[in-house]
mmCIF file of N, CA and C in Angstrom:
data_model
loop_
_atom_site.group_PDB
_atom_site.id
_atom_site.type_symbol
_atom_site.label_atom_id
_atom_site.label_comp_id
_atom_site.label_asym_id
_atom_site.label_seq_id
_atom_site.Cartn_x
_atom_site.Cartn_y
_atom_site.Cartn_z
ATOM 1 N N UNK A 1 -17.028 -8.687 -54.818
ATOM 2 C CA UNK A 1 -17.757 -8.797 -56.164
ATOM 3 C C UNK A 1 -16.321 -9.626 -56.829
ATOM 4 N N UNK A 2 -16.862 -10.457 -57.731
ATOM 5 C CA UNK A 2 -16.138 -11.453 -58.533
ATOM 6 C C UNK A 2 -15.439 -10.823 -59.433
ATOM 7 N N UNK A 3 -14.185 -11.286 -60.234
ATOM 8 C CA UNK A 3 -13.327 -11.077 -60.883
ATOM 9 C C UNK A 3 -14.339 -10.663 -62.404
ATOM 10 N N UNK A 4 -14.959 -11.581 -62.339
ATOM 11 C CA UNK A 4 -16.074 -11.257 -64.229
ATOM 12 C C UNK A 4 -17.169 -10.166 -63.877
ATOM 13 N N UNK A 5 -17.430 -9.984 -62.460
ATOM 14 C CA UNK A 5 -18.464 -8.842 -62.218
ATOM 15 C C UNK A 5 -17.701 -7.420 -62.412
ATOM 16 N N UNK A 6 -16.076 -7.499 -62.051
ATOM 17 C CA UNK A 6 -15.401 -6.456 -62.061
ATOM 18 C C UNK A 6 -14.868 -6.119 -63.627
ATOM 19 N N UNK A 7 -14.698 -7.300 -64.067
ATOM 20 C CA UNK A 7 -14.051 -6.992 -65.839
ATOM 21 C C UNK A 7 -15.393 -6.210 -66.404
ATOM 22 N N UNK A 8 -16.592 -6.966 -66.142
ATOM 23 C CA UNK A 8 -17.796 -6.100 -66.855
ATOM 24 C C UNK A 8 -17.729 -5.227 -66.658
ATOM 25 N N UNK A 9 -18.036 -4.874 -65.339
ATOM 26 C CA UNK A 9 -18.027 -3.252 -64.867
ATOM 27 C C UNK A 9 -17.146 -2.415 -65.902
ATOM 28 N N UNK A 10 -16.114 -2.645 -65.771
ATOM 29 C CA UNK A 10 -14.741 -1.992 -66.554
ATOM 30 C C UNK A 10 -15.243 -1.915 -67.742
ATOM 31 N N UNK A 11 -15.574 -2.926 -68.363
ATOM 32 C CA UNK A 11 -15.968 -2.918 -70.032
ATOM 33 C C UNK A 11 -16.950 -1.717 -70.480
ATOM 34 N N UNK A 12 -18.051 -2.017 -69.350
ATOM 35 C CA UNK A 12 -19.406 -1.382 -69.450
ATOM 36 C C UNK A 12 -18.789 0.243 -69.254
ATOM 37 N N UNK A 13 -18.311 0.697 -68.349
ATOM 38 C CA UNK A 13 -17.892 2.002 -68.298
ATOM 39 C C UNK A 13 -17.122 2.457 -69.498
ATOM 40 N N UNK A 14 -16.044 1.929 -69.869
ATOM 41 C CA UNK A 14 -15.651 2.296 -70.758
ATOM 42 C C UNK A 14 -15.933 2.522 -71.836
ATOM 43 N N UNK A 15 -17.162 1.539 -72.420
ATOM 44 C CA UNK A 15 -17.950 1.708 -73.685
ATOM 45 C C UNK A 15 -19.203 2.984 -73.308
ATOM 46 N N UNK A 16 -19.761 3.076 -72.075
ATOM 47 C CA UNK A 16 -20.082 4.333 -71.682
ATOM 48 C C UNK A 16 -19.374 5.403 -72.058
ATOM 49 N N UNK A 17 -18.346 5.467 -71.682
ATOM 50 C CA UNK A 17 -17.489 6.653 -71.707
ATOM 51 C C UNK A 17 -17.500 7.048 -73.434
ATOM 52 N N UNK A 18 -17.199 6.204 -74.142
ATOM 53 C CA UNK A 18 -16.482 6.001 -75.711
ATOM 54 C C UNK A 18 -17.956 6.731 -76.240
ATOM 55 N N UNK A 19 -19.029 6.133 -75.715
ATOM 56 C CA UNK A 19 -20.046 6.560 -76.481
ATOM 57 C C UNK A 19 -20.585 8.152 -76.468
ATOM 58 N N UNK A 20 -20.340 8.785 -75.234
ATOM 59 C CA UNK A 20 -20.447 9.973 -74.753
ATOM 60 C C UNK A 20 -19.421 10.956 -75.485
ATOM 61 N N UNK A 21 -18.538 9.966 -75.652
ATOM 62 C CA UNK A 21 -17.148 11.077 -76.303
ATOM 63 C C UNK A 21 -17.454 11.160 -77.600
ATOM 64 N N UNK A 22 -18.251 10.289 -78.633
ATOM 65 C CA UNK A 22 -18.837 10.556 -79.855
ATOM 66 C C UNK A 22 -19.982 11.175 -79.913
ATOM 67 N N UNK A 23 -20.671 11.035 -78.994
ATOM 68 C CA UNK A 23 -21.886 12.117 -78.772
ATOM 69 C C UNK A 23 -21.240 13.534 -78.903
ATOM 70 N N UNK A 24 -20.506 13.953 -77.910
ATOM 71 C CA UNK A 24 -19.827 15.152 -77.694
ATOM 72 C C UNK A 24 -19.448 15.562 -78.837
ATOM 73 N N UNK A 25 -18.341 14.916 -79.373
ATOM 74 C CA UNK A 25 -17.472 14.892 -80.637
ATOM 75 C C UNK A 25 -18.477 15.513 -81.946
ATOM 76 N N UNK A 26 -19.971 14.633 -82.060
ATOM 77 C CA UNK A 26 -20.833 15.037 -82.871
ATOM 78 C C UNK A 26 -21.244 16.497 -82.930
ATOM 79 N N UNK A 27 -21.476 16.812 -81.650
ATOM 80 C CA UNK A 27 -22.103 17.946 -80.969
ATOM 81 C C UNK A 27 -21.158 19.195 -81.150
ATOM 82 N N UNK A 28 -19.568 19.232 -81.018
ATOM 83 C CA UNK A 28 -18.956 20.089 -81.270
ATOM 84 C C UNK A 28 -18.613 20.075 -82.779
ATOM 85 N N UNK A 29 -18.634 18.585 -83.913
ATOM 86 C CA UNK A 29 -18.515 18.608 -85.069
ATOM 87 C C UNK A 29 -19.666 19.349 -86.060
ATOM 88 N N UNK A 30 -20.741 19.225 -85.295
ATOM 89 C CA UNK A 30 -21.803 20.072 -86.029
ATOM 90 C C UNK A 30 -21.648 21.567 -85.549
ATOM 91 N N UNK A 31 -21.758 21.701 -84.537
ATOM 92 C CA UNK A 31 -21.422 23.337 -84.309
ATOM 93 C C UNK A 31 -20.463 23.845 -85.253
ATOM 94 N N UNK A 32 -19.367 23.311 -84.858
ATOM 95 C CA UNK A 32 -18.218 23.913 -86.008
ATOM 96 C C UNK A 32 -18.441 24.146 -87.466
ATOM 97 N N UNK A 33 -19.097 23.122 -87.918
ATOM 98 C CA UNK A 33 -19.476 23.155 -89.249
ATOM 99 C C UNK A 33 -20.410 24.522 -89.579
ATOM 100 N N UNK A 34 -21.333 24.294 -88.446
ATOM 101 C CA UNK A 34 -22.349 25.568 -88.696
ATOM 102 C C UNK A 34 -21.871 26.727 -88.561
ATOM 103 N N UNK A 35 -20.901 27.127 -87.607
ATOM 104 C CA UNK A 35 -20.468 28.667 -87.734
ATOM 105 C C UNK A 35 -19.395 28.502 -89.063
ATOM 106 N N UNK A 36 -18.775 27.483 -89.068
ATOM 107 C CA UNK A 36 -17.736 27.960 -90.480
ATOM 108 C C UNK A 36 -18.256 27.781 -91.775
ATOM 109 N N UNK A 37 -19.931 27.371 -92.092
ATOM 110 C CA UNK A 37 -20.508 27.657 -92.951
ATOM 111 C C UNK A 37 -21.472 28.528 -93.080
ATOM 112 N N UNK A 38 -21.734 29.309 -92.058
ATOM 113 C CA UNK A 38 -22.846 30.353 -91.955
ATOM 114 C C UNK A 38 -22.719 31.275 -93.154
ATOM 115 N N UNK A 39 -21.726 31.811 -93.444
ATOM 116 C CA UNK A 39 -21.370 32.922 -94.095
ATOM 117 C C UNK A 39 -21.884 32.311 -95.755
ATOM 118 N N UNK A 40 -21.661 31.011 -95.865
ATOM 119 C CA UNK A 40 -21.818 30.522 -97.237
ATOM 120 C C UNK A 40 -23.244 30.176 -97.588
ATOM 121 N N UNK A 41 -24.390 30.232 -96.314
ATOM 122 C CA UNK A 41 -25.595 30.150 -97.267
ATOM 123 C C UNK A 41 -25.730 31.099 -98.064
ATOM 124 N N UNK A 42 -26.752 30.603 -98.971
ATOM 125 C CA UNK A 42 -27.084 32.144 -99.694
ATOM 126 C C UNK A 42 -28.447 32.746 -99.212
ATOM 127 N N UNK A 43 -29.223 32.320 -98.042
ATOM 128 C CA UNK A 43 -30.226 33.242 -97.638
ATOM 129 C C UNK A 43 -30.490 33.086 -96.072
ATOM 130 N N UNK A 44 -31.107 33.728 -95.519
ATOM 131 C CA UNK A 44 -31.793 33.467 -94.220
ATOM 132 C C UNK A 44 -32.412 32.195 -93.854
ATOM 133 N N UNK A 45 -33.354 31.905 -95.187
ATOM 134 C CA UNK A 45 -34.027 30.772 -95.348
ATOM 135 C C UNK A 45 -33.075 29.310 -95.450
ATOM 136 N N UNK A 46 -31.814 29.320 -96.314
ATOM 137 C CA UNK A 46 -31.367 28.247 -96.434
ATOM 138 C C UNK A 46 -30.479 28.326 -94.756
ATOM 139 N N UNK A 47 -30.118 29.095 -94.201
ATOM 140 C CA UNK A 47 -29.785 28.868 -93.051
ATOM 141 C C UNK A 47 -30.442 28.319 -92.043
ATOM 142 N N UNK A 48 -31.543 28.824 -91.791
ATOM 143 C CA UNK A 48 -32.813 28.120 -90.920
ATOM 144 C C UNK A 48 -32.911 26.715 -91.333
ATOM 145 N N UNK A 49 -32.809 26.125 -92.685
ATOM 146 C CA UNK A 49 -33.242 24.798 -92.936
ATOM 147 C C UNK A 49 -32.011 24.329 -92.808
ATOM 148 N N UNK A 50 -30.859 24.586 -92.788
ATOM 149 C CA UNK A 50 -29.758 24.106 -92.385
ATOM 150 C C UNK A 50 -29.305 23.967 -90.875
ATOM 151 N N UNK A 51 -30.056 24.802 -90.287
ATOM 152 C CA UNK A 51 -29.774 24.405 -88.600
ATOM 153 C C UNK A 51 -30.902 23.400 -88.044
ATOM 154 N N UNK A 52 -32.160 23.664 -88.596
ATOM 155 C CA UNK A 52 -32.764 22.668 -88.295
ATOM 156 C C UNK A 52 -32.537 21.431 -88.831
ATOM 157 N N UNK A 53 -32.146 20.945 -90.133
ATOM 158 C CA UNK A 53 -31.510 19.622 -90.285
ATOM 159 C C UNK A 53 -30.536 19.202 -89.399
ATOM 160 N N UNK A 54 -29.544 20.014 -89.012
ATOM 161 C CA UNK A 54 -28.227 19.847 -88.159
ATOM 162 C C UNK A 54 -28.944 19.174 -86.805
ATOM 163 N N UNK A 55 -29.947 20.211 -86.181
ATOM 164 C CA UNK A 55 -30.682 19.865 -85.110
ATOM 165 C C UNK A 55 -31.284 18.396 -84.627
ATOM 166 N N UNK A 56 -31.601 17.952 -86.334
ATOM 167 C CA UNK A 56 -32.425 16.870 -86.222
ATOM 168 C C UNK A 56 -31.350 16.076 -86.273
ATOM 169 N N UNK A 57 -30.039 15.898 -86.863
ATOM 170 C CA UNK A 57 -29.111 14.837 -86.744
ATOM 171 C C UNK A 57 -28.712 14.830 -85.186
ATOM 172 N N UNK A 58 -28.344 15.701 -84.533
ATOM 173 C CA UNK A 58 -27.871 15.887 -83.228
ATOM 174 C C UNK A 58 -28.881 15.306 -82.335
ATOM 175 N N UNK A 59 -30.094 15.522 -82.520
ATOM 176 C CA UNK A 59 -31.467 14.802 -81.839
ATOM 177 C C UNK A 59 -31.339 13.301 -82.123
ATOM 178 N N UNK A 60 -31.493 12.951 -83.357
ATOM 179 C CA UNK A 60 -31.551 11.229 -83.599
ATOM 180 C C UNK A 60 -30.197 10.603 -83.130
ATOM 181 N N UNK A 61 -29.327 11.385 -83.337
ATOM 182 C CA UNK A 61 -27.812 10.628 -82.952
ATOM 183 C C UNK A 61 -27.958 10.418 -81.675
ATOM 184 N N UNK A 62 -28.095 11.266 -80.827
ATOM 185 C CA UNK A 62 -28.104 11.436 -79.455
ATOM 186 C C UNK A 62 -29.243 10.488 -79.003
ATOM 187 N N UNK A 63 -30.220 10.759 -79.317
ATOM 188 C CA UNK A 63 -31.595 9.585 -79.091
ATOM 189 C C UNK A 63 -31.062 8.271 -79.478
ATOM 190 N N UNK A 64 -30.381 7.889 -80.572
ATOM 191 C CA UNK A 64 -29.924 6.559 -80.442
ATOM 192 C C UNK A 64 -28.986 6.150 -79.859
ATOM 193 N N UNK A 65 -27.750 6.966 -79.488
ATOM 194 C CA UNK A 65 -26.692 6.636 -78.433
ATOM 195 C C UNK A 65 -27.349 6.197 -77.364
ATOM 196 N N UNK A 66 -28.365 6.951 -76.708
ATOM 197 C CA UNK A 66 -28.625 6.729 -75.292
ATOM 198 C C UNK A 66 -29.727 6.059 -75.197
ATOM 199 N N UNK A 67 -30.621 5.207 -76.219
ATOM 200 C CA UNK A 67 -31.185 3.864 -76.476
ATOM 201 C C UNK A 67 -30.284 2.804 -76.158
ATOM 202 N N UNK A 68 -29.039 2.956 -76.904
ATOM 203 C CA UNK A 68 -28.044 1.792 -77.047
ATOM 204 C C UNK A 68 -27.096 1.496 -75.598
ATOM 205 N N UNK A 69 -27.305 2.802 -75.036
ATOM 206 C CA UNK A 69 -26.649 2.743 -73.816
ATOM 207 C C UNK A 69 -27.917 2.100 -72.656
ATOM 208 N N UNK A 70 -28.620 2.423 -72.695
ATOM 209 C CA UNK A 70 -29.959 2.128 -72.090
ATOM 210 C C UNK A 70 -29.577 0.111 -72.156
ATOM 211 N N UNK A 71 -29.614 -0.237 -73.538
ATOM 212 C CA UNK A 71 -29.781 -1.468 -73.880
ATOM 213 C C UNK A 71 -28.686 -2.210 -73.371
ATOM 214 N N UNK A 72 -27.407 -1.521 -73.264
ATOM 215 C CA UNK A 72 -26.026 -2.224 -72.977
ATOM 216 C C UNK A 72 -26.329 -2.297 -71.426
ATOM 217 N N UNK A 73 -26.964 -1.211 -70.665
ATOM 218 C CA UNK A 73 -27.330 -1.517 -69.250
ATOM 219 C C UNK A 73 -27.927 -2.681 -68.796
ATOM 220 N N UNK A 74 -29.331 -3.033 -69.349
ATOM 221 C CA UNK A 74 -29.817 -3.980 -69.341
ATOM 222 C C UNK A 74 -29.739 -5.243 -69.642
ATOM 223 N N UNK A 75 -28.597 -5.427 -70.633
ATOM 224 C CA UNK A 75 -28.382 -6.854 -70.991
ATOM 225 C C UNK A 75 -26.843 -6.696 -70.826
ATOM 226 N N UNK A 76 -26.205 -5.945 -70.022
ATOM 227 C CA UNK A 76 -24.832 -5.824 -70.057
ATOM 228 C C UNK A 76 -24.157 -7.309 -69.386
ATOM 229 N N UNK A 77 -24.427 -7.678 -68.556
ATOM 230 C CA UNK A 77 -24.314 -9.146 -67.784
ATOM 231 C C UNK A 77 -23.725 -10.252 -68.792
ATOM 232 N N UNK A 78 -25.149 -10.383 -69.661
ATOM 233 C CA UNK A 78 -24.975 -11.093 -71.060
ATOM 234 C C UNK A 78 -24.275 -11.093 -72.287
ATOM 235 N N UNK A 79 -24.396 -9.623 -72.490
ATOM 236 C CA UNK A 79 -23.385 -9.083 -73.796
ATOM 237 C C UNK A 79 -21.619 -8.938 -73.361
ATOM 238 N N UNK A 80 -21.305 -8.510 -72.267
ATOM 239 C CA UNK A 80 -19.830 -8.198 -71.719
ATOM 240 C C UNK A 80 -19.750 -9.825 -71.185
ATOM 241 N N UNK A 81 -20.438 -10.627 -70.430
ATOM 242 C CA UNK A 81 -20.115 -12.090 -70.320
ATOM 243 C C UNK A 81 -19.693 -12.697 -71.444
ATOM 244 N N UNK A 82 -20.583 -12.690 -72.789
ATOM 245 C CA UNK A 82 -20.071 -13.435 -73.756
ATOM 246 C C UNK A 82 -18.802 -12.577 -74.485
ATOM 247 N N UNK A 83 -18.622 -11.688 -74.522
ATOM 248 C CA UNK A 83 -16.878 -10.656 -74.619
ATOM 249 C C UNK A 83 -15.996 -11.020 -74.185
ATOM 250 N N UNK A 84 -16.060 -11.101 -72.434
ATOM 251 C CA UNK A 84 -15.332 -11.943 -71.979
ATOM 252 C C UNK A 84 -14.880 -13.131 -72.292
ATOM 253 N N UNK A 85 -15.597 -13.839 -72.561
ATOM 254 C CA UNK A 85 -15.512 -15.646 -72.787
ATOM 255 C C UNK A 85 -14.466 -15.688 -74.050
ATOM 256 N N UNK A 86 -15.018 -15.008 -74.766
ATOM 257 C CA UNK A 86 -14.375 -14.824 -76.154
ATOM 258 C C UNK A 86 -13.073 -14.724 -75.803
ATOM 259 N N UNK A 87 -12.885 -13.113 -75.273
ATOM 260 C CA UNK A 87 -11.573 -12.901 -74.970
ATOM 261 C C UNK A 87 -10.744 -13.916 -74.348
ATOM 262 N N UNK A 88 -11.562 -14.526 -73.367
ATOM 263 C CA UNK A 88 -10.210 -15.304 -72.655
ATOM 264 C C UNK A 88 -10.402 -16.343 -73.563
ATOM 265 N N UNK A 89 -10.811 -17.261 -74.604
ATOM 266 C CA UNK A 89 -10.608 -18.307 -75.163
ATOM 267 C C UNK A 89 -9.566 -17.647 -76.003
ATOM 268 N N UNK A 90 -9.752 -16.960 -76.958
ATOM 269 C CA UNK A 90 -8.992 -16.134 -77.980
ATOM 270 C C UNK A 90 -7.065 -16.358 -77.446
ATOM 271 N N UNK A 91 -7.462 -15.431 -76.106
ATOM 272 C CA UNK A 91 -5.863 -15.260 -75.317
ATOM 273 C C UNK A 91 -5.318 -16.641 -75.065
ATOM 274 N N UNK A 92 -6.567 -17.592 -74.894
ATOM 275 C CA UNK A 92 -5.719 -18.829 -74.231
ATOM 276 C C UNK A 92 -5.390 -19.449 -75.743
ATOM 277 N N UNK A 93 -6.303 -19.779 -76.857
ATOM 278 C CA UNK A 93 -5.717 -20.116 -77.909
ATOM 279 C C UNK A 93 -4.377 -19.622 -78.505
ATOM 280 N N UNK A 94 -4.423 -18.613 -78.372
ATOM 281 C CA UNK A 94 -2.989 -17.387 -78.794
ATOM 282 C C UNK A 94 -1.538 -18.137 -77.781
ATOM 283 N N UNK A 95 -1.881 -18.510 -76.648
ATOM 284 C CA UNK A 95 -1.136 -18.897 -75.381
ATOM 285 C C UNK A 95 -0.853 -20.261 -75.943
ATOM 286 N N UNK A 96 -1.765 -20.905 -76.297
ATOM 287 C CA UNK A 96 -1.275 -22.172 -76.429
ATOM 288 C C UNK A 96 -0.519 -22.450 -78.091
ATOM 289 N N UNK A 97 -0.774 -21.861 -78.981
ATOM 290 C CA UNK A 97 0.014 -21.607 -80.000
ATOM 291 C C UNK A 97 1.286 -21.097 -80.111
ATOM 292 N N UNK A 98 1.588 -20.393 -79.013
ATOM 293 C CA UNK A 98 2.858 -19.562 -78.778
ATOM 294 C C UNK A 98 3.838 -20.613 -78.180
ATOM 295 N N UNK A 99 2.843 -21.393 -77.019
ATOM 296 C CA UNK A 99 3.800 -22.388 -76.181
ATOM 297 C C UNK A 99 3.989 -23.792 -76.904
ATOM 298 N N UNK A 100 3.357 -23.995 -78.097
ATOM 299 C CA UNK A 100 3.553 -25.092 -78.942
ATOM 300 C C UNK A 100 2.689 -26.139 -78.737
#
């Protein structure tokens, strides 16, 4: 496995982990808010509407992140290859400025 391939794998794994952390964070936040505000809803109908709204937010955001991860997997060599190229160029330019 080449160095570029290893770097791409590492970046991709990190981005997938961060995306899943955001999904989990969103789920925990929505559930926490639902529990914390349950008694504030004026009626059972209001609670039902709020639960349905929260479920829709969770569903669409989770689906969007899954679609993003699928896209990253399909085009990861291209996308991360460009990122690595720009990161290397920026590091080299910084090194050149530092060394005069």
